[in-house]
Short mmCIF file of C-alpha atoms and ligand atoms in Angstrom, two decimals:
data_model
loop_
_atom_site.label_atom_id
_atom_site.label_comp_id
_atom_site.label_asym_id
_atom_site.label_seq_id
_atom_site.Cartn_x
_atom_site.Cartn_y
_atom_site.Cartn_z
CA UNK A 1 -35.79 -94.75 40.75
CA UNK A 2 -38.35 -93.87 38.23
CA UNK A 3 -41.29 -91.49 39.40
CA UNK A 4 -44.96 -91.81 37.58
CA UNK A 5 -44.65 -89.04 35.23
CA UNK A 6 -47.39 -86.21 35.38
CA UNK A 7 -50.04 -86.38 33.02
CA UNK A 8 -50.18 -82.50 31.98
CA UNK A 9 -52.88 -80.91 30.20
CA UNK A 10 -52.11 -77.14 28.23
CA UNK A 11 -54.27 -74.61 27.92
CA UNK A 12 -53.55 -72.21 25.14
CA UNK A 13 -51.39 -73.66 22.21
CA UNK A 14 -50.41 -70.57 20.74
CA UNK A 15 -46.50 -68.76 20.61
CA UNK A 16 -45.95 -69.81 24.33
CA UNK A 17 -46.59 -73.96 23.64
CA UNK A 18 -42.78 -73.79 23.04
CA UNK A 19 -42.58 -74.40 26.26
CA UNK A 20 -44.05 -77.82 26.34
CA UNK A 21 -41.25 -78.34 23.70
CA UNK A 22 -39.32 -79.93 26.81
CA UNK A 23 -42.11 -82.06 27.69
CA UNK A 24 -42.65 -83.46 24.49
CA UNK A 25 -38.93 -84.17 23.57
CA UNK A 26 -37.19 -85.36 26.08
CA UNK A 27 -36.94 -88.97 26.44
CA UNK A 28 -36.60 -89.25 30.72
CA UNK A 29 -39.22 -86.14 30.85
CA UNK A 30 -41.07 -86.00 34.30
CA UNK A 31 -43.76 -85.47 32.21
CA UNK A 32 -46.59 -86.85 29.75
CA UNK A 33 -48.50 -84.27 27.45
CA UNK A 34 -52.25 -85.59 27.36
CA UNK A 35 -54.35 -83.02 26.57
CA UNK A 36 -54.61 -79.25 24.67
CA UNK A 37 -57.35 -76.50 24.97
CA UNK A 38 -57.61 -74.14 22.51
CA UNK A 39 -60.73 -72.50 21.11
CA UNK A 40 -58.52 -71.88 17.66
CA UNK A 41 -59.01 -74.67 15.47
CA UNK A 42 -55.89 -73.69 13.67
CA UNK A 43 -54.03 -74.25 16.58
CA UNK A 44 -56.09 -77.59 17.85
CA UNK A 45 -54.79 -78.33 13.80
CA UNK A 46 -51.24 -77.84 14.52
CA UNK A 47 -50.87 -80.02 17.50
CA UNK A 48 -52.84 -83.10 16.38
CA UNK A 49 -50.79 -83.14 13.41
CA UNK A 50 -47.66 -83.36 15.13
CA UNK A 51 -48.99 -85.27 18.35
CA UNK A 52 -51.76 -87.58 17.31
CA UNK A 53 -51.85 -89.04 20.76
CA UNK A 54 -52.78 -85.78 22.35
CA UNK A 55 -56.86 -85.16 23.71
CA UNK A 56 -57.64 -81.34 22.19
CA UNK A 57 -60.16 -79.67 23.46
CA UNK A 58 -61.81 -76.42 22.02
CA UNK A 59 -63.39 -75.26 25.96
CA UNK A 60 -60.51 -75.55 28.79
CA UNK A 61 -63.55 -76.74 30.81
CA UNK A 62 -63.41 -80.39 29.34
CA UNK A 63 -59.75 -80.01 29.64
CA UNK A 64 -59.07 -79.45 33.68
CA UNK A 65 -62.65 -81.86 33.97
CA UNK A 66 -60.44 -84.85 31.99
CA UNK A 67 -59.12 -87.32 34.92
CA UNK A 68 -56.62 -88.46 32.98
CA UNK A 69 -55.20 -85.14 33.63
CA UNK A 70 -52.75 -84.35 37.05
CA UNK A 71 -51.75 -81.07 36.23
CA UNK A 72 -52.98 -78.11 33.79
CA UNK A 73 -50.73 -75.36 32.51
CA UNK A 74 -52.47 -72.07 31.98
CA UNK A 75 -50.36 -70.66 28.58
CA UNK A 76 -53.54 -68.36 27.64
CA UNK A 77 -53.53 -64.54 27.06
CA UNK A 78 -53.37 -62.97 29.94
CA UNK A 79 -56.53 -61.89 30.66
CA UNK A 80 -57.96 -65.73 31.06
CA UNK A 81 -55.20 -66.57 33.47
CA UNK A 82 -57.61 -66.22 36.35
CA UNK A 83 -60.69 -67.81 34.80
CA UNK A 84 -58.52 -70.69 33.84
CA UNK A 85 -56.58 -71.11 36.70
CA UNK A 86 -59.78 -70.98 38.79
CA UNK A 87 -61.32 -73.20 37.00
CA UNK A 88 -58.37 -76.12 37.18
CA UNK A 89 -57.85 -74.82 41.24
CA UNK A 90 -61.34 -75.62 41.52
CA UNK A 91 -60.90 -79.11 39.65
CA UNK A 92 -58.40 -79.96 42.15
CA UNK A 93 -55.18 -80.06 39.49
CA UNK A 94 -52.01 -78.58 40.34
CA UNK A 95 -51.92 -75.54 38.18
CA UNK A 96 -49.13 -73.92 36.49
CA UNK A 97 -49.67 -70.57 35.37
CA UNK A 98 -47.55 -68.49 33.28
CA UNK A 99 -46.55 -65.29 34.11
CA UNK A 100 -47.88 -62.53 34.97
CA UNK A 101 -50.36 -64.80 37.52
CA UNK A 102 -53.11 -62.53 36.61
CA UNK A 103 -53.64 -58.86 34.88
CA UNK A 104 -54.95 -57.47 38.60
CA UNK A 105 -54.43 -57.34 41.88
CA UNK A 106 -58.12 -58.64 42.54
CA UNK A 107 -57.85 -61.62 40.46
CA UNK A 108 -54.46 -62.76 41.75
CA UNK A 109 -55.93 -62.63 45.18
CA UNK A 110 -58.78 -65.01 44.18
CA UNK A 111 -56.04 -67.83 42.16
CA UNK A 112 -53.82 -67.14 45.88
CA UNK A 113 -57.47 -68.18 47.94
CA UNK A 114 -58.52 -70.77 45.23
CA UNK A 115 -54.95 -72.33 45.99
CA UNK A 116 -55.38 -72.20 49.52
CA UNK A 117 -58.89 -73.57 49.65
CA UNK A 118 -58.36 -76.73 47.27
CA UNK A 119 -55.14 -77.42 49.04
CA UNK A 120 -53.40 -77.88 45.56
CA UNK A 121 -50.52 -76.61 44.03
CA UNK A 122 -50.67 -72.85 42.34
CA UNK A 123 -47.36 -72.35 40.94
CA UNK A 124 -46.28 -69.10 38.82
CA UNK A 125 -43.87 -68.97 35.80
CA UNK A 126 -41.96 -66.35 36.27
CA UNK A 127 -38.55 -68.30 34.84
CA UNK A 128 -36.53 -65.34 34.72
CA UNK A 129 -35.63 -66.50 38.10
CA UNK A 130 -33.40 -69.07 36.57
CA UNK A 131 -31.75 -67.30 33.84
CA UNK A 132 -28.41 -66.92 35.01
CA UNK A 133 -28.52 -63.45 34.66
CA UNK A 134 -30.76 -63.59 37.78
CA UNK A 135 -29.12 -66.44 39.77
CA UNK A 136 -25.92 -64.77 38.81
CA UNK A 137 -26.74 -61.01 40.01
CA UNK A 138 -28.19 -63.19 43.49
CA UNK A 139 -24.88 -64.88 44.10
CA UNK A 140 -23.05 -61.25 43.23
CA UNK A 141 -25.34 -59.53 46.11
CA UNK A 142 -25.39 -61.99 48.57
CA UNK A 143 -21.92 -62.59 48.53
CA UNK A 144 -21.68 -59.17 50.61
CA UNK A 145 -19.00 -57.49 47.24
CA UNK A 146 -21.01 -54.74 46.95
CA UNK A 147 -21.28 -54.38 50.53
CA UNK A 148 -25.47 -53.26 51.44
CA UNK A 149 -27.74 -53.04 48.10
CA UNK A 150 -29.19 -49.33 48.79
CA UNK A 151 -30.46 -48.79 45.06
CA UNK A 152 -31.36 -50.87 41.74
CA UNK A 153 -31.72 -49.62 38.22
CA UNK A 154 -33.61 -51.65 35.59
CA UNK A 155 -33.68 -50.64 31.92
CA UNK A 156 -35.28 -52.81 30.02
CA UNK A 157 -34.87 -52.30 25.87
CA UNK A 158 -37.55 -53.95 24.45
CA UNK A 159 -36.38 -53.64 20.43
CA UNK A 160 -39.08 -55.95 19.11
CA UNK A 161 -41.75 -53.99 21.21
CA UNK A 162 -43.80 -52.87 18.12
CA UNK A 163 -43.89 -56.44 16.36
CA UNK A 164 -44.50 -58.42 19.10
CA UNK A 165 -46.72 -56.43 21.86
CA UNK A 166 -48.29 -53.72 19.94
CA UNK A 167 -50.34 -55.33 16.85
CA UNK A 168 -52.09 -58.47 19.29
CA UNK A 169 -54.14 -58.29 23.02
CA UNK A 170 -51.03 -57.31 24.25
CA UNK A 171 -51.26 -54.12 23.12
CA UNK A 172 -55.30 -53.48 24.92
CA UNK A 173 -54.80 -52.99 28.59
CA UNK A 174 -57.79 -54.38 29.51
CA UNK A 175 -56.41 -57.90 28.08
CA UNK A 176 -52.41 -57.73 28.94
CA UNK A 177 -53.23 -55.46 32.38
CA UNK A 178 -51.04 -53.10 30.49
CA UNK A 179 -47.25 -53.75 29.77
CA UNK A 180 -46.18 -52.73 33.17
CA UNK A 181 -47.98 -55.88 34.19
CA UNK A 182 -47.13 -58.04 31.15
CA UNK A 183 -43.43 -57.14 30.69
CA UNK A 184 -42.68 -55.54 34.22
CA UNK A 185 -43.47 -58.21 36.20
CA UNK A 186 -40.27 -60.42 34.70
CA UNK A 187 -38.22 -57.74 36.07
CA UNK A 188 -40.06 -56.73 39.33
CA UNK A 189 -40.19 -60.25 39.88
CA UNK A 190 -36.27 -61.29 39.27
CA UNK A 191 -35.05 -57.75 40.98
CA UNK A 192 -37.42 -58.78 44.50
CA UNK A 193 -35.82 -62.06 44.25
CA UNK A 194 -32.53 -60.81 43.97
CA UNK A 195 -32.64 -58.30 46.63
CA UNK A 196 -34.75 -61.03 48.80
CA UNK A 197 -37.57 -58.16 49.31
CA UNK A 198 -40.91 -57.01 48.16
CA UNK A 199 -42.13 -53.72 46.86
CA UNK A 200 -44.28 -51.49 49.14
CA UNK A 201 -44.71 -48.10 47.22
CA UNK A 202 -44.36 -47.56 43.31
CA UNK A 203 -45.04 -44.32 41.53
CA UNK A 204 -45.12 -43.54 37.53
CA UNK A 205 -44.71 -41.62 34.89
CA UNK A 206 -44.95 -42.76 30.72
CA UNK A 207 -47.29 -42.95 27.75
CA UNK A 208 -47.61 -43.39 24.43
CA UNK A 209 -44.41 -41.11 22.82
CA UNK A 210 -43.90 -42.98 19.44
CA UNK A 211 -46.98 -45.69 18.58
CA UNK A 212 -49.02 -43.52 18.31
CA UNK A 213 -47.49 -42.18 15.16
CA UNK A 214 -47.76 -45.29 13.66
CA UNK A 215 -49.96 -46.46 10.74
CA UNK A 216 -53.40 -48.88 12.88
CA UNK A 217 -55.13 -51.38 11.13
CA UNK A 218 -59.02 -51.00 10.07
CA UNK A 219 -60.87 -52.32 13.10
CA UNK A 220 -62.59 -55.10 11.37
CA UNK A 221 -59.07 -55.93 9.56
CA UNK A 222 -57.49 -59.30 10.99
CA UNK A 223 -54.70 -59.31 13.65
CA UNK A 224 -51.18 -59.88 11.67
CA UNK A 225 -49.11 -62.68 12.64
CA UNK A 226 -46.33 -61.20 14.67
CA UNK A 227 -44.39 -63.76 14.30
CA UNK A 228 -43.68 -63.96 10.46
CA UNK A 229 -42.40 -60.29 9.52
CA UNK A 230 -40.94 -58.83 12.84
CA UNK A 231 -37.92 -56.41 10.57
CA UNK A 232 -40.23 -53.37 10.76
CA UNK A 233 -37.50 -50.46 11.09
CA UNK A 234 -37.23 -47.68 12.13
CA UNK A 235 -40.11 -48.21 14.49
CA UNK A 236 -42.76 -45.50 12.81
CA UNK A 237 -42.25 -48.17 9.75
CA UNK A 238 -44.78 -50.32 12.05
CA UNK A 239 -48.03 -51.30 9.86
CA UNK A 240 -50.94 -52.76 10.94
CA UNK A 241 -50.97 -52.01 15.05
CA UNK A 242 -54.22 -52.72 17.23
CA UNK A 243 -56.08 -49.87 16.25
CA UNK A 244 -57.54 -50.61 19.82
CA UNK A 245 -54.28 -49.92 21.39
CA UNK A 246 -53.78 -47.98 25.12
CA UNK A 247 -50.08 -49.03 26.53
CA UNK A 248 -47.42 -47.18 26.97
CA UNK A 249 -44.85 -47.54 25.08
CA UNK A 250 -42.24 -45.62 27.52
CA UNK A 251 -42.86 -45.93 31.40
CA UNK A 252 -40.49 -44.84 34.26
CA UNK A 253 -41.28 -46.01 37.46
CA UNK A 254 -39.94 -45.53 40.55
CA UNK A 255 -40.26 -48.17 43.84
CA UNK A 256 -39.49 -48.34 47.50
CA UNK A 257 -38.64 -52.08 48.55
CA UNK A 258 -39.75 -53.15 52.07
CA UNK A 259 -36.07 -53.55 52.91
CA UNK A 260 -36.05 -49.89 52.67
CA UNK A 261 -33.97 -50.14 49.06
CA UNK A 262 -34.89 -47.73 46.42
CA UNK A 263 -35.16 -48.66 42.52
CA UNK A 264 -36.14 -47.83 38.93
CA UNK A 265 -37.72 -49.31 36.19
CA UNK A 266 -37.44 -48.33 33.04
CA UNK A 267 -39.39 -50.41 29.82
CA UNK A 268 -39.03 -48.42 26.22
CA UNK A 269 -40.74 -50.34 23.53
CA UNK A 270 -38.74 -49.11 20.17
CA UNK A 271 -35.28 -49.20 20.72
CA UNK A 272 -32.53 -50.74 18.47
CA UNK A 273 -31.67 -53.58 20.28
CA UNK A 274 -33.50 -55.38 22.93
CA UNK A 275 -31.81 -56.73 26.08
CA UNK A 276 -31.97 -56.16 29.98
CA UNK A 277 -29.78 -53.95 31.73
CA UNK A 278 -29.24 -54.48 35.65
CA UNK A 279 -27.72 -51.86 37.86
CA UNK A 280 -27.41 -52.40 41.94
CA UNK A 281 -25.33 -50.30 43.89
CA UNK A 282 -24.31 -51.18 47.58
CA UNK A 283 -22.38 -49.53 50.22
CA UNK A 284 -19.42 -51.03 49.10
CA UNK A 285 -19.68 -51.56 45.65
CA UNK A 286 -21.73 -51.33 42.14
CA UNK A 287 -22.67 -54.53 39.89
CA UNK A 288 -23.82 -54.12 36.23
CA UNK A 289 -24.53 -56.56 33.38
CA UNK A 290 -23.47 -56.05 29.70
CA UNK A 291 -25.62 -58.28 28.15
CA UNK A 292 -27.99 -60.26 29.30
CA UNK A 293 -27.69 -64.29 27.92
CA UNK A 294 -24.86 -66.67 28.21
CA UNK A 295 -21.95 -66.31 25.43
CA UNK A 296 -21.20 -62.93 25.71
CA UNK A 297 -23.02 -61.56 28.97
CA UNK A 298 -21.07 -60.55 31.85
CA UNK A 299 -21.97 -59.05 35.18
CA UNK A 300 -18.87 -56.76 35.60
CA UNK A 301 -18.57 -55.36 39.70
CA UNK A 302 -16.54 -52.26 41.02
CA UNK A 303 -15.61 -52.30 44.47
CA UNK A 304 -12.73 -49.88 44.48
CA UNK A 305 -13.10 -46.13 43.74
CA UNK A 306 -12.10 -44.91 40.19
CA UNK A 307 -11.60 -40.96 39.43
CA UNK A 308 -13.63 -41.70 36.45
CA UNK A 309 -14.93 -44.08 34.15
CA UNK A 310 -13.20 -47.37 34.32
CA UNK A 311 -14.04 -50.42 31.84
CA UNK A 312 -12.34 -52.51 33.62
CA UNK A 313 -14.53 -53.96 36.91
CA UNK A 314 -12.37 -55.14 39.60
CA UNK A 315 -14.36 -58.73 39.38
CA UNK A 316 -16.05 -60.19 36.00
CA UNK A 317 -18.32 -62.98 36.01
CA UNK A 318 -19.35 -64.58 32.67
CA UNK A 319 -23.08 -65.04 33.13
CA UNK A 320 -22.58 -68.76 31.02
CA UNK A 321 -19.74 -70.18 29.10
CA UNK A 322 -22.23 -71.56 26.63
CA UNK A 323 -24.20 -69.75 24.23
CA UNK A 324 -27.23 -68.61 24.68
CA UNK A 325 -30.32 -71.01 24.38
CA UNK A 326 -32.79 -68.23 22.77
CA UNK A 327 -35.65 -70.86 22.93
CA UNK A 328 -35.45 -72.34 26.25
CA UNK A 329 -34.46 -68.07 27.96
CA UNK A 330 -31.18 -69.63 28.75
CA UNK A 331 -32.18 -72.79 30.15
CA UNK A 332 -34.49 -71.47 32.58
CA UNK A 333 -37.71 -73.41 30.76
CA UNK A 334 -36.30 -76.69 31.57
CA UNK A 335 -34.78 -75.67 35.09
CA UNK A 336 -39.02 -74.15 36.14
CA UNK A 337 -40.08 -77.26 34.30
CA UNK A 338 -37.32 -79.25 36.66
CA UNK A 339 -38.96 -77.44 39.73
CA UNK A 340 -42.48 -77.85 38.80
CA UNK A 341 -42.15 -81.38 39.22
CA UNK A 342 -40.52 -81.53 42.19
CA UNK A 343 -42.95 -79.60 43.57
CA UNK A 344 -45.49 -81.62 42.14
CA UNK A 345 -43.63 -84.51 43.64
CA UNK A 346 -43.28 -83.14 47.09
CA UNK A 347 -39.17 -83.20 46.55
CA UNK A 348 -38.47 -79.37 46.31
CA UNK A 349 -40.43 -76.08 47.09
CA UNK A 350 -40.91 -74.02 44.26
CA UNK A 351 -38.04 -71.50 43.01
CA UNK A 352 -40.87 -69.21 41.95
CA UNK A 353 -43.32 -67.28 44.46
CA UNK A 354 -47.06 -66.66 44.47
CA UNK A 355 -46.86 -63.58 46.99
CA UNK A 356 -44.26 -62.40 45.06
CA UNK A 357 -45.97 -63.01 42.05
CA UNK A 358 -48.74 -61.01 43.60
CA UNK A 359 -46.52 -58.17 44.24
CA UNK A 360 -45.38 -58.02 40.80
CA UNK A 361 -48.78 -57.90 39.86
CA UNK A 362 -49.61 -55.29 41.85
CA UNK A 363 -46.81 -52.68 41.30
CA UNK A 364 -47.38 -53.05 37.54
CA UNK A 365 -51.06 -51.85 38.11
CA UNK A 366 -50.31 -49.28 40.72
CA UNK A 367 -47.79 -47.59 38.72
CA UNK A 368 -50.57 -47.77 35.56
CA UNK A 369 -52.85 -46.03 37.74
CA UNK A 370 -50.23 -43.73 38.79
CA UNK A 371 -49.08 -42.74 35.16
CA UNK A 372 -52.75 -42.90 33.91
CA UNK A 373 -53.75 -40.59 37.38
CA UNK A 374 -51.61 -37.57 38.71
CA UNK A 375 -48.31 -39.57 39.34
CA UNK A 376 -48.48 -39.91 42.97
CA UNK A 377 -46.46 -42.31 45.32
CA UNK A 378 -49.47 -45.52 45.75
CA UNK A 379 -48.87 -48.01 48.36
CA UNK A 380 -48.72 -51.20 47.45
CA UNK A 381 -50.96 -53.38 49.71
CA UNK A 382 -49.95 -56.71 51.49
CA UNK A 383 -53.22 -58.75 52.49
CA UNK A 384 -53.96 -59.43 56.02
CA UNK A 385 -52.16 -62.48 57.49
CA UNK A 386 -49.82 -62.66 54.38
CA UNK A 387 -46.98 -60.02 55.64
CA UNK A 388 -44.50 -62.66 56.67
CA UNK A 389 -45.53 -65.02 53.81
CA UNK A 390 -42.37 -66.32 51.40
CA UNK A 391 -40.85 -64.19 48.69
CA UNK A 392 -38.06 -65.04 47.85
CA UNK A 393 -38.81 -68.51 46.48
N1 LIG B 1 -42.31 -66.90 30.79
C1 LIG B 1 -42.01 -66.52 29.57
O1 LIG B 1 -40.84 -66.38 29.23
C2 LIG B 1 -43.12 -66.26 28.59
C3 LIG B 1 -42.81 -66.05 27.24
C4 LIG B 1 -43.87 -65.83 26.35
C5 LIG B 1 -45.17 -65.79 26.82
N2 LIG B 1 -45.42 -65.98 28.15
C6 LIG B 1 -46.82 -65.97 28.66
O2 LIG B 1 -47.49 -67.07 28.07
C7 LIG B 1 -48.86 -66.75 27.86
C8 LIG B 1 -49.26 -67.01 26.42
O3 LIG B 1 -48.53 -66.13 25.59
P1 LIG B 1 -48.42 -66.41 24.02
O4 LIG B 1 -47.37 -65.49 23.53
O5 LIG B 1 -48.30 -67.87 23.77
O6 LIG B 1 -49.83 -65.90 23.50
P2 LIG B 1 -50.51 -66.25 22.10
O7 LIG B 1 -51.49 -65.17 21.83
O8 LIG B 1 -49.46 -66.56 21.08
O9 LIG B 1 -51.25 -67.64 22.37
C9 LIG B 1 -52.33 -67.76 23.25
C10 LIG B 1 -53.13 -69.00 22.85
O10 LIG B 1 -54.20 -69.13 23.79
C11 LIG B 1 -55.36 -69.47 23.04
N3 LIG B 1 -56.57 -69.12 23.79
C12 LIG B 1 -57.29 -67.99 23.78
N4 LIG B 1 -58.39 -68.12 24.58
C13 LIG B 1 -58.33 -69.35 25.11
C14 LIG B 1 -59.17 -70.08 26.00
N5 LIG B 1 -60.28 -69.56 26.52
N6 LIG B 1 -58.84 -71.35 26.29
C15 LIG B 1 -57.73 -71.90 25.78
N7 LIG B 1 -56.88 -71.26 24.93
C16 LIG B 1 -57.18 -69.99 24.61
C17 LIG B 1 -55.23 -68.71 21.74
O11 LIG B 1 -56.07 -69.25 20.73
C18 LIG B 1 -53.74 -68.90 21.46
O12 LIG B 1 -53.52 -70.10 20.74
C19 LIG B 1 -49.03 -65.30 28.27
O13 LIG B 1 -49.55 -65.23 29.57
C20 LIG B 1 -47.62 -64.75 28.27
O14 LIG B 1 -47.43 -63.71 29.22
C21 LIG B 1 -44.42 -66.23 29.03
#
């Protein structure tokens, strides 16, 4: 039976609209794009031209205020996620916001009681949830292999770190809550939902150990295009960075889970290739991916003892027999989009979680303040009445 489809207005056309890519395309979408807010005229430009039919709007105000519109989608910087998503909470639309929900602890508290209060639905977009990298690692740990998880290792190679986070607003804590917020919270996020636990205490160390050898543009000087020249190598080669820039661009950081699991995150910004590596280790057992995207990936799993280093796992799972779909993170854009409107529709819960969201939100912070402070152990706080509340999506 055919459902109404959901009249969605975006705010923020910019690198992220690829996302609506699904919307627009597919012919039995669950969706209808009506409207776009985007101060940029440039980017109000490139949408009309290619969807005529499409309201644009230059304040996001007009945009969640539209009744033509069911649900917004909050694709802005950062920083605006809050004022945005309040704003559209407040307007009584469902609201999709991308991840991270906000770039503080504060103002993802405030979306979490604007939700609550409207009685609409606040849904985060933290896809990596179903990349099956992360659904994959899930089945591997709660099919008992590995025996208890007792520890995680994340290192994250982020090889495209100077081109795409260190020239724009990513690269200004104040408007990406830091990278530990903007780039951590994938992982923080996926890793809780694997384990099926949150993070209570997260301490730090990192700074900036290469950047800041790099050439800055003038202040007044406009912000480069990231997108069309991204072969800047070796990374001191970077021109042109946010002369305002104060991210790290190495961070260690190390987390006790409620579940009494301990784990490490590791994010480095300028190495040569750029992929996720996941590590749990068990009481019985160790899983570990080599690569990270259908194709080639693999989550390889030892469960029997080896005298020393053994290639060979004792179980291999492919993460996808199909190639990787670069655009779409491995399907996951068209699975959240799937989930979304379920949700929307009453017919599913979400596979994504606010609290956890939340928690995400506030380790990357905490361990910020922890690197930026004298590197102690911070507790992570859960807020009255929410202790029980769902994590795990
Ligand atoms: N889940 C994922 O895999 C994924 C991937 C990429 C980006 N993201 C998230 O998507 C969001 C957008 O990232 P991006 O890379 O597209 O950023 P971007 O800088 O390329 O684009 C942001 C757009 O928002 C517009 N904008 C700025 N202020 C606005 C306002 N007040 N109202 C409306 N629009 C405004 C800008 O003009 C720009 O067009 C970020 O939160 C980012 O973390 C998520």
């Amino acid at each position: 039976m055919s459902q109404t489809k959901i009249r969605v207005g975006v705010v923020g056309a910019g690198l992220r609209f690829t996302l609506m890519r699904a919307i627009i395309d597919l012919p039995d979408s669950a969706y209808r794009l009506v409207a776009v807010a985007d101060p940029n005229p440039d980017a109000r430009d490139a949408v009309g031209a290619e969807l005529p039919d499409v309201r644009l709007y230059a304040d996001h105000r007009e945009l969640v205020a539209d009744p033509d519109v069911d649900a917004v989608f909050v694709l802005t910087p950062d920083f605006l996620h809050a004022e945005v998503g309040l704003a559209s909470l407040d307007a009584g639309k469902a609201t999709f916001i991308e991840k991270p929900l906000a770039t503080s602890l504060e103002d993802a508290d405030a979306l979490i009681e604007a939700a609550e209060r409207n009685g609409v639905l606040l849904y985060v977009g933290h896809n990596m949830r179903q990349m099956p990298l992360v659904e994959k690692m899930r089945e591997v740990v709660e099919s008992g292999v590995i025996g208890e998880p007792r520890a995680f290792w994340i290192r994250h190679f982020i090889g495209r770190g100077g081109d795409y986070f260190f020239k724009d607003w990513h690269a200004e804590k104040a408007r990406s809550g830091g990278l530990l917020v903007h780039k951590g919270s994938h992982d923080l996020d996926a890793m809780a939902h694997i384990l099926g636990t949150r993070y209570v205490s997260v301490q730090g160390s990192g700074g900036l150990t290469v950047y800041n050898g790099a050439h800055c543009r003038d202040a007044d000087a406009p912000t480069p295009d990231a997108r069309s020249y991204i072969d800047n190598w070796p990374p001191l080669a970077q021109r042109d960075l946010n002369p305002a820039l104060d991210v790290e661009d190495l961070s260690h950081v190390n987390l006790v889970c409620e579940n009494g699991v301990l784990g490490t995150y590791m994010q480095c910004h300028y190495t040569p290739d750029y992929w996720r590596n996941y590590c749990i280790i068990g009481t019985e057992g160790r899983a570990e991916n080599f690569g990270d995207e259908g194709g080639d990936g693999v989550i390889k799993v030892w469960t029997n003892r080896r005298r020393g280093y053994d290639p060979e796992p004792d179980i291999e799972i492919p993460l996808s027999e199909d190639a990787a779909t670069q655009d779409g993170h491995d399907g996951a854009d068209l699975r959240i989009l799937q989930n979304f409107a379920d949700s929307y529709h009453g017919r599913a819960e979400p596979l994504t979680s606010i609290d956890a969201a939340r928690n995400a939100v506030a380790v990357g912070q905490l361990a910020g303040a922890s690197i930026g402070g004298d590197g102690r152990m911070l507790a992570v706080p859960v807020p009255a009445g929410r202790a029980g509340a769902r994590i795990d999506g």
